[in-house]
Coordinates of C-alpha atoms and ligand atoms in Angstrom, one line a residue:
M1 CA 43.6 -7.5 -18.5
H2 CA 43.7 -6.0 -21.5
P3 CA 47.4 -4.2 -22.0
A4 CA 45.8 -1.0 -23.2
L5 CA 43.5 -0.5 -20.2
E6 CA 46.7 -1.6 -18.3
N7 CA 48.8 1.3 -19.4
S8 CA 45.7 3.6 -19.4
L9 CA 45.9 3.2 -15.7
Q10 CA 49.0 3.6 -15.2
E11 CA 49.8 6.7 -17.2
N12 CA 47.0 9.0 -16.2
Q13 CA 47.0 7.9 -12.0
E14 CA 47.9 11.1 -11.5
E15 CA 44.7 12.5 -12.9
M16 CA 43.1 10.4 -10.3
H17 CA 45.3 11.4 -7.7
S18 CA 44.3 15.5 -8.3
F19 CA 40.5 14.2 -8.7
L20 CA 40.8 13.3 -5.3
T21 CA 41.9 16.1 -4.0
Q22 CA 39.3 18.1 -5.6
L23 CA 36.9 16.2 -4.3
V24 CA 38.0 16.2 -1.0
N25 CA 38.2 20.4 -1.0
I26 CA 34.3 20.4 -1.2
A27 CA 33.8 20.1 2.6
T28 CA 30.7 18.2 2.2
V29 CA 30.3 17.6 6.1
N30 CA 26.8 15.9 7.2
P31 CA 25.3 16.7 9.8
P32 CA 24.4 19.1 8.8
G33 CA 25.1 18.1 4.8
Q34 CA 27.3 21.2 3.8
N35 CA 28.1 22.0 -0.1
Y36 CA 26.2 18.9 -1.2
E37 CA 24.7 21.0 -4.5
Q38 CA 28.5 22.0 -5.5
C39 CA 29.6 18.4 -4.9
A40 CA 26.4 16.8 -6.8
N41 CA 27.4 19.3 -9.6
F42 CA 31.4 18.3 -9.7
L43 CA 30.4 14.3 -9.9
N44 CA 27.5 15.2 -12.3
S45 CA 29.9 16.6 -14.6
A46 CA 32.6 14.1 -14.5
L47 CA 30.0 11.4 -15.7
I48 CA 29.0 13.9 -18.6
K49 CA 32.8 13.9 -19.5
L50 CA 32.8 9.9 -18.9
G51 CA 30.0 9.7 -21.5
F52 CA 27.6 9.1 -19.3
K53 CA 23.6 10.5 -19.1
S54 CA 23.8 11.8 -16.1
E55 CA 21.5 14.3 -13.8
V56 CA 21.6 15.7 -10.1
L57 CA 18.4 14.5 -8.8
P58 CA 17.1 17.3 -6.3
V59 CA 15.2 15.7 -3.2
P60 CA 11.8 18.1 -3.3
P61 CA 11.5 20.7 0.1
N62 CA 8.6 19.0 1.4
E63 CA 10.0 15.5 1.2
A64 CA 13.2 16.1 2.3
L65 CA 11.5 18.2 5.1
K66 CA 9.4 15.7 6.2
A67 CA 12.5 13.5 7.0
L68 CA 15.3 16.4 8.1
P69 CA 13.8 19.4 9.4
E70 CA 17.4 20.9 8.8
A71 CA 17.2 20.3 5.1
T72 CA 16.0 23.7 4.8
D73 CA 19.2 25.4 5.4
F74 CA 20.6 22.4 3.6
P75 CA 19.2 20.7 0.8
R76 CA 19.8 17.2 -0.6
Y77 CA 20.9 16.1 -3.9
N78 CA 22.0 12.9 -5.6
V79 CA 23.2 12.0 -9.1
L80 CA 22.4 9.2 -11.1
G81 CA 24.3 8.4 -14.4
F82 CA 23.7 5.5 -17.1
L83 CA 26.3 4.4 -20.0
D84 CA 24.7 2.5 -22.2
T85 CA 27.8 0.1 -23.9
G86 CA 25.2 -2.1 -25.7
A87 CA 25.7 -4.6 -22.9
A88 CA 23.2 -7.7 -21.9
Q89 CA 23.4 -7.0 -18.0
T90 CA 24.0 -3.9 -16.0
V91 CA 25.9 -3.4 -13.0
H92 CA 25.1 -0.4 -10.4
F93 CA 27.9 1.6 -9.0
N94 CA 27.2 3.3 -5.1
A95 CA 29.0 5.7 -3.2
H96 CA 28.5 8.1 -0.9
Y97 CA 29.9 11.6 -0.7
D98 CA 28.7 13.2 2.4
V99 CA 31.7 12.7 5.0
V100 CA 31.6 12.9 8.7
P101 CA 32.2 16.2 10.9
V102 CA 35.9 16.8 11.5
S103 CA 37.6 15.5 14.6
P104 CA 40.4 17.2 16.8
G105 CA 43.5 16.4 16.2
W106 CA 44.3 16.8 12.3
T107 CA 47.9 17.2 11.7
H108 CA 46.9 18.5 8.0
P109 CA 44.0 20.6 7.1
P110 CA 41.7 18.2 6.9
F111 CA 39.9 19.4 3.3
S112 CA 43.3 19.9 1.8
G113 CA 44.0 16.3 0.2
Y114 CA 47.0 16.6 1.0
H115 CA 49.7 14.3 -0.2
L116 CA 52.5 13.1 1.9
D117 CA 54.6 9.7 1.5
G118 CA 52.3 8.0 -0.8
K119 CA 49.5 8.9 0.9
I120 CA 46.1 11.0 0.3
Y121 CA 45.2 12.9 3.9
G122 CA 41.5 14.7 4.2
R123 CA 38.2 13.6 5.5
G124 CA 36.1 11.4 3.2
T125 CA 39.6 10.1 1.6
A126 CA 38.9 6.5 2.7
D127 CA 34.8 7.0 3.6
M128 CA 34.5 7.1 0.5
K129 CA 35.8 9.9 -2.2
G130 CA 38.7 7.7 -3.0
A131 CA 36.2 4.8 -3.9
I132 CA 34.7 7.5 -6.4
A133 CA 38.2 8.4 -7.4
A134 CA 39.6 5.1 -8.0
F135 CA 36.1 4.0 -9.8
L136 CA 35.9 6.7 -12.1
H137 CA 39.6 6.2 -13.1
C138 CA 38.8 2.8 -14.0
L139 CA 35.6 4.4 -16.4
S140 CA 38.6 7.2 -17.8
A141 CA 40.4 3.9 -19.1
F142 CA 37.5 2.1 -21.0
Q143 CA 36.7 5.7 -22.5
R144 CA 40.3 6.4 -23.6
T145 CA 41.1 2.9 -24.8
G146 CA 37.6 2.7 -26.6
L147 CA 37.1 -0.8 -25.3
K148 CA 34.0 -1.7 -23.9
P149 CA 32.9 -2.6 -20.6
A150 CA 31.0 -6.0 -19.8
F151 CA 28.1 -4.6 -18.5
N152 CA 26.1 -1.0 -19.2
V153 CA 27.4 1.2 -16.0
E154 CA 24.7 2.7 -13.5
I155 CA 25.9 4.9 -11.0
S156 CA 24.0 6.7 -8.0
F157 CA 26.5 9.1 -6.0
V158 CA 24.3 9.7 -2.8
C159 CA 24.2 11.9 0.4
D160 CA 23.7 11.6 3.6
E161 CA 24.4 7.9 4.3
E162 CA 26.6 9.1 7.3
T163 CA 23.1 10.0 8.8
G164 CA 21.4 6.7 7.7
G165 CA 20.7 7.6 4.2
K166 CA 17.0 8.3 4.3
L167 CA 17.7 11.0 1.7
G168 CA 20.3 9.4 -0.1
T169 CA 20.1 5.7 -1.2
E170 CA 17.0 5.1 0.0
Y171 CA 15.4 8.0 -1.1
L172 CA 16.5 6.7 -4.4
V173 CA 15.6 2.9 -3.9
E174 CA 12.1 4.1 -2.4
K175 CA 12.1 5.8 -6.2
G176 CA 12.6 2.6 -8.1
L177 CA 15.4 4.6 -10.0
P178 CA 18.6 2.2 -9.7
K179 CA 17.3 -0.2 -12.4
S180 CA 20.5 -3.1 -12.6
D181 CA 21.4 -6.8 -12.2
F182 CA 23.9 -6.0 -9.7
V183 CA 25.1 -3.4 -7.5
L184 CA 28.6 -2.9 -6.2
V185 CA 29.0 -0.7 -3.2
G186 CA 32.0 1.3 -2.6
E187 CA 32.9 0.6 0.7
G188 CA 32.8 -2.4 3.0
A189 CA 35.6 -4.4 2.2
A190 CA 39.0 -3.9 0.8
G191 CA 42.3 -5.4 -0.6
N192 CA 42.3 -9.3 -1.2
R193 CA 38.4 -9.3 0.3
V194 CA 35.3 -8.8 -1.3
G195 CA 32.6 -7.9 0.8
I196 CA 29.4 -9.9 1.2
G197 CA 27.4 -8.2 3.8
H198 CA 27.4 -6.1 7.0
N199 CA 26.2 -6.0 10.5
G200 CA 22.5 -4.3 11.1
V201 CA 22.3 -1.7 13.9
I202 CA 19.7 -0.6 16.5
W203 CA 20.0 3.1 17.9
L204 CA 18.1 3.6 21.4
E205 CA 17.8 6.2 23.8
V206 CA 16.6 5.6 26.9
K207 CA 15.2 8.4 29.0
I208 CA 14.4 8.5 33.2
K209 CA 12.5 10.4 34.8
G210 CA 13.0 10.5 38.7
R211 CA 12.1 13.8 40.7
A212 CA 14.0 16.4 41.5
A213 CA 14.9 18.0 45.5
H214 CA 17.3 19.8 47.2
A215 CA 20.5 17.6 47.7
S216 CA 20.6 18.4 51.7
T217 CA 17.1 16.3 51.4
P218 CA 17.9 13.5 48.8
H219 CA 15.3 11.1 50.2
K220 CA 12.8 13.5 48.8
G221 CA 13.8 12.8 45.5
L222 CA 14.2 10.1 43.2
N223 CA 17.6 10.4 41.6
A224 CA 17.3 9.7 38.1
F225 CA 21.1 9.5 37.8
E226 CA 21.5 6.6 40.1
I227 CA 18.6 4.7 38.4
M228 CA 20.6 5.2 34.9
S229 CA 23.6 3.7 36.5
E230 CA 21.5 0.6 37.9
L231 CA 20.7 0.0 34.2
T232 CA 23.5 0.4 32.6
A233 CA 24.9 -2.0 35.0
D234 CA 22.3 -4.7 34.0
L235 CA 22.8 -3.7 30.6
Q236 CA 26.5 -4.6 30.8
I237 CA 25.1 -8.3 32.2
F238 CA 22.8 -8.5 28.9
K239 CA 25.6 -7.5 27.1
E240 CA 28.2 -10.3 28.4
Q241 CA 25.2 -13.0 27.9
L242 CA 25.1 -12.1 23.8
Q243 CA 28.1 -13.1 23.7
A244 CA 27.0 -16.6 23.9
R245 CA 25.9 -15.7 20.2
E246 CA 28.1 -15.7 17.1
F247 CA 28.5 -15.5 13.3
Q248 CA 31.4 -17.3 11.5
S249 CA 32.0 -15.0 8.4
P250 CA 33.7 -17.3 5.3
D251 CA 37.5 -15.4 6.0
G252 CA 37.2 -17.3 9.2
N253 CA 36.3 -14.0 12.0
T254 CA 33.9 -15.1 14.3
M255 CA 31.4 -12.1 15.2
R256 CA 29.9 -11.3 18.2
P257 CA 26.4 -9.2 19.2
T258 CA 27.7 -5.4 20.5
I259 CA 26.6 -3.2 22.3
N260 CA 27.8 0.3 23.2
I261 CA 26.4 2.1 26.2
G262 CA 26.4 6.0 26.2
G263 CA 27.6 7.2 23.2
T264 CA 26.0 9.9 24.1
F265 CA 24.3 10.9 27.1
G266 CA 22.6 13.7 29.4
Q267 CA 20.7 15.6 31.7
N268 CA 17.7 18.2 32.2
E269 CA 18.5 21.2 31.7
G270 CA 18.8 23.4 35.0
A271 CA 21.0 20.6 36.8
K272 CA 22.9 21.9 39.4
I273 CA 25.5 20.5 41.7
N274 CA 23.1 20.7 45.2
T275 CA 19.9 18.9 43.0
V276 CA 19.1 15.9 42.8
P277 CA 19.2 14.7 38.9
E278 CA 15.7 14.8 37.8
T279 CA 16.2 13.6 34.5
A280 CA 19.1 11.1 32.8
W281 CA 19.3 10.1 29.6
F282 CA 21.6 7.9 27.2
T283 CA 21.8 6.2 24.2
I284 CA 22.6 2.4 22.6
D285 CA 24.0 1.2 19.7
R286 CA 23.3 -2.5 19.6
R287 CA 25.5 -4.2 16.3
V288 CA 23.2 -7.2 15.0
L289 CA 25.1 -9.8 13.4
P290 CA 23.6 -11.5 9.5
N291 CA 22.2 -14.4 11.3
E292 CA 20.2 -12.2 14.0
N293 CA 17.0 -10.8 13.5
C294 CA 16.9 -7.2 13.8
H295 CA 13.1 -6.9 14.9
V296 CA 13.9 -9.3 17.6
A297 CA 17.4 -8.2 18.7
E298 CA 15.4 -4.6 19.3
Q299 CA 12.9 -6.3 20.9
E300 CA 15.2 -8.2 23.8
L301 CA 16.8 -5.1 24.3
C302 CA 13.3 -3.0 25.1
E303 CA 12.3 -6.0 27.2
R304 CA 15.1 -5.8 29.0
V305 CA 14.8 -2.1 30.1
Q306 CA 11.4 -2.6 30.4
S307 CA 11.5 -5.5 33.0
F308 CA 14.1 -3.5 34.9
A309 CA 11.6 -0.3 34.9
E310 CA 9.2 -2.4 36.0
K311 CA 11.3 -3.0 39.5
N312 CA 11.1 0.7 39.6
P313 CA 7.4 1.9 39.1
Q314 CA 7.9 5.2 40.8
I315 CA 10.0 5.7 37.8
E316 CA 9.1 6.8 34.4
F317 CA 11.0 5.4 31.3
D318 CA 10.9 6.3 27.7
I319 CA 12.2 4.3 25.3
K320 CA 12.5 5.9 21.8
R321 CA 14.3 4.1 18.4
L322 CA 16.7 6.6 16.7
F323 CA 17.7 4.4 13.7
F324 CA 17.4 0.9 12.5
A325 CA 19.5 -0.7 9.8
R326 CA 18.9 -4.3 9.2
P327 CA 21.8 -6.7 8.2
Y328 CA 22.6 -7.7 5.1
L329 CA 24.2 -10.7 3.3
I330 CA 24.7 -12.5 0.5
S331 CA 26.0 -16.2 -0.1
E332 CA 29.6 -16.7 -1.2
N333 CA 28.7 -19.1 -3.7
H334 CA 26.7 -16.3 -5.7
P335 CA 28.2 -15.5 -9.2
L336 CA 28.3 -11.6 -8.4
P337 CA 30.9 -12.5 -5.2
K338 CA 32.3 -15.1 -7.4
S339 CA 33.5 -13.2 -10.3
F340 CA 34.5 -10.3 -8.4
A341 CA 36.8 -12.5 -6.2
K342 CA 38.5 -13.2 -9.6
A343 CA 38.8 -9.8 -10.7
I344 CA 40.6 -9.3 -7.2
G345 CA 42.5 -12.6 -7.8
A346 CA 43.7 -10.5 -11.0
V347 CA 45.2 -8.0 -9.1
Y348 CA 45.9 -9.1 -5.6
P349 CA 48.2 -12.2 -5.4
Q350 CA 46.9 -13.5 -2.0
K351 CA 44.4 -15.8 -1.5
V352 CA 41.1 -14.0 -1.9
E353 CA 38.4 -14.2 0.9
Y354 CA 34.8 -13.4 1.5
S355 CA 34.7 -10.7 4.5
V356 CA 31.4 -9.1 6.6
S357 CA 31.9 -6.0 7.9
T358 CA 30.9 -5.2 11.3
G359 CA 29.6 -1.4 10.2
F360 CA 26.6 -0.8 8.1
N361 CA 26.8 0.5 4.7
D362 CA 24.2 1.1 2.4
S363 CA 24.0 -2.2 0.6
R364 CA 21.3 -3.3 3.0
L365 CA 18.8 -1.3 0.8
F366 CA 19.7 -2.2 -2.6
G367 CA 20.1 -6.3 -1.5
L368 CA 17.0 -6.2 0.6
D369 CA 15.0 -3.5 -0.4
M370 CA 15.3 -3.8 -4.2
P371 CA 16.5 -6.6 -3.8
I372 CA 19.6 -6.8 -6.3
P373 CA 22.2 -9.3 -5.7
T374 CA 25.3 -6.4 -3.9
I375 CA 28.5 -6.9 -2.5
G376 CA 30.9 -4.1 -1.5
Y377 CA 34.6 -2.8 -2.7
G378 CA 37.0 0.0 -2.1
P379 CA 40.6 1.1 -1.8
E380 CA 41.8 0.6 1.6
G381 CA 41.1 3.5 3.7
H382 CA 42.9 4.2 7.7
N383 CA 41.5 6.4 10.2
H384 CA 37.7 6.3 9.0
H385 CA 35.6 8.9 11.2
A386 CA 39.2 9.6 12.9
S387 CA 41.9 12.7 12.7
D388 CA 44.7 12.5 10.0
E389 CA 42.2 9.8 7.3
Y390 CA 43.9 8.7 5.0
V391 CA 43.8 6.2 1.6
T392 CA 47.2 5.1 0.0
I393 CA 48.0 5.9 -2.9
Q394 CA 49.2 2.2 -3.7
S395 CA 45.5 1.2 -3.0
L396 CA 43.4 3.3 -4.7
N397 CA 45.3 2.1 -7.9
R398 CA 44.7 -1.3 -6.7
A399 CA 41.3 -0.7 -6.0
S400 CA 41.1 0.7 -9.7
Q401 CA 42.6 -2.2 -11.1
V402 CA 40.4 -4.8 -9.4
Y403 CA 37.4 -2.5 -10.7
T404 CA 38.6 -2.2 -14.2
A405 CA 39.1 -6.2 -14.1
F406 CA 35.7 -6.7 -12.9
L407 CA 34.0 -4.3 -15.7
E408 CA 36.4 -5.8 -18.4
T409 CA 35.2 -9.8 -17.8
G410 CA 31.7 -9.0 -16.2
M411 CA 29.9 -12.4 -14.8
H412 CA 31.4 -15.7 -15.3
Ligands
ZN1 ZN1 31.3 5.3 4.1

């Protein structure tokens, strides 16, 4: 790396840390989608200061409402910026600025951006405001030194990734707004790993309707809870059967399909200890490997529930799809991950690995819908979606070095 870039990154680290603190202070909790306008404006003005042509793009209320009824009280905003460096190719950096709600048990106030022992704590530090801070720090090193990145740089800062991205990245992609040759999503891998893909996911809700009766005469009713527990027992057998499938990621990780049953579950209103439960419902989270077809996986799951339903004809079963995200994978031999691996190699002494994330992110929307070659990389975070979420200052510094090395050398 050019010594001037290296010095600038080093000398101005404090600025990146305080930027991250300010960003964490804006509590962009989703759901429901709080403080989006304030955060979008904050990020937009940061891009303008860095020389970008940038604007805040509000999602028009009529479009927002169609996808999301609560958008009346919580309007949606995305930020799209472009820096013309005169390069032949453009790289797009994407990061979501929404964060998940606060879980109980925090040692420090979750939106304080508290620094302690080389760590910055706060909701969103790891997922994924840290990546935003690291990427902007890299851009400010180019601005300060007057050196030019090897790419034009397009950036999207989006809302709603934590709830599926319909009005965030998916909205921008549907409108055809991102115009780049490559995409770098600021999450999905960290440290000495390049993210070359992620699992898909299927979220279903299954509702079972039996018949209520007085608990002293249970034979007059149809107990929905008991039927549900038989069904979930059957799904656990199905879960075991799926373990025969696997996907080998290039870093040697053997991944298998997973099913999580009952992430949420419940019953009808008016339920009582002395009433045979009339309805029972539960959710299924099925993670889909990159070598599986998401539609087939959904069909298999629905068929399993349906064949159970056929054995219980007096009960009503209803399956509803809540969310669906396809898996995404780019070959580790594609020039994009290969070039990015060299940038990591310039910062990390360890061998660079190509990894696939068990969780999903917005990569699929760029990589499959546009489609534009896409990879994922950000600072190493801890306690994602949990209490005491944090990012280490060292990993923020290193991520900004990796981003800088990549922008400096480009594709090669
Ligand atoms: Zn995230």
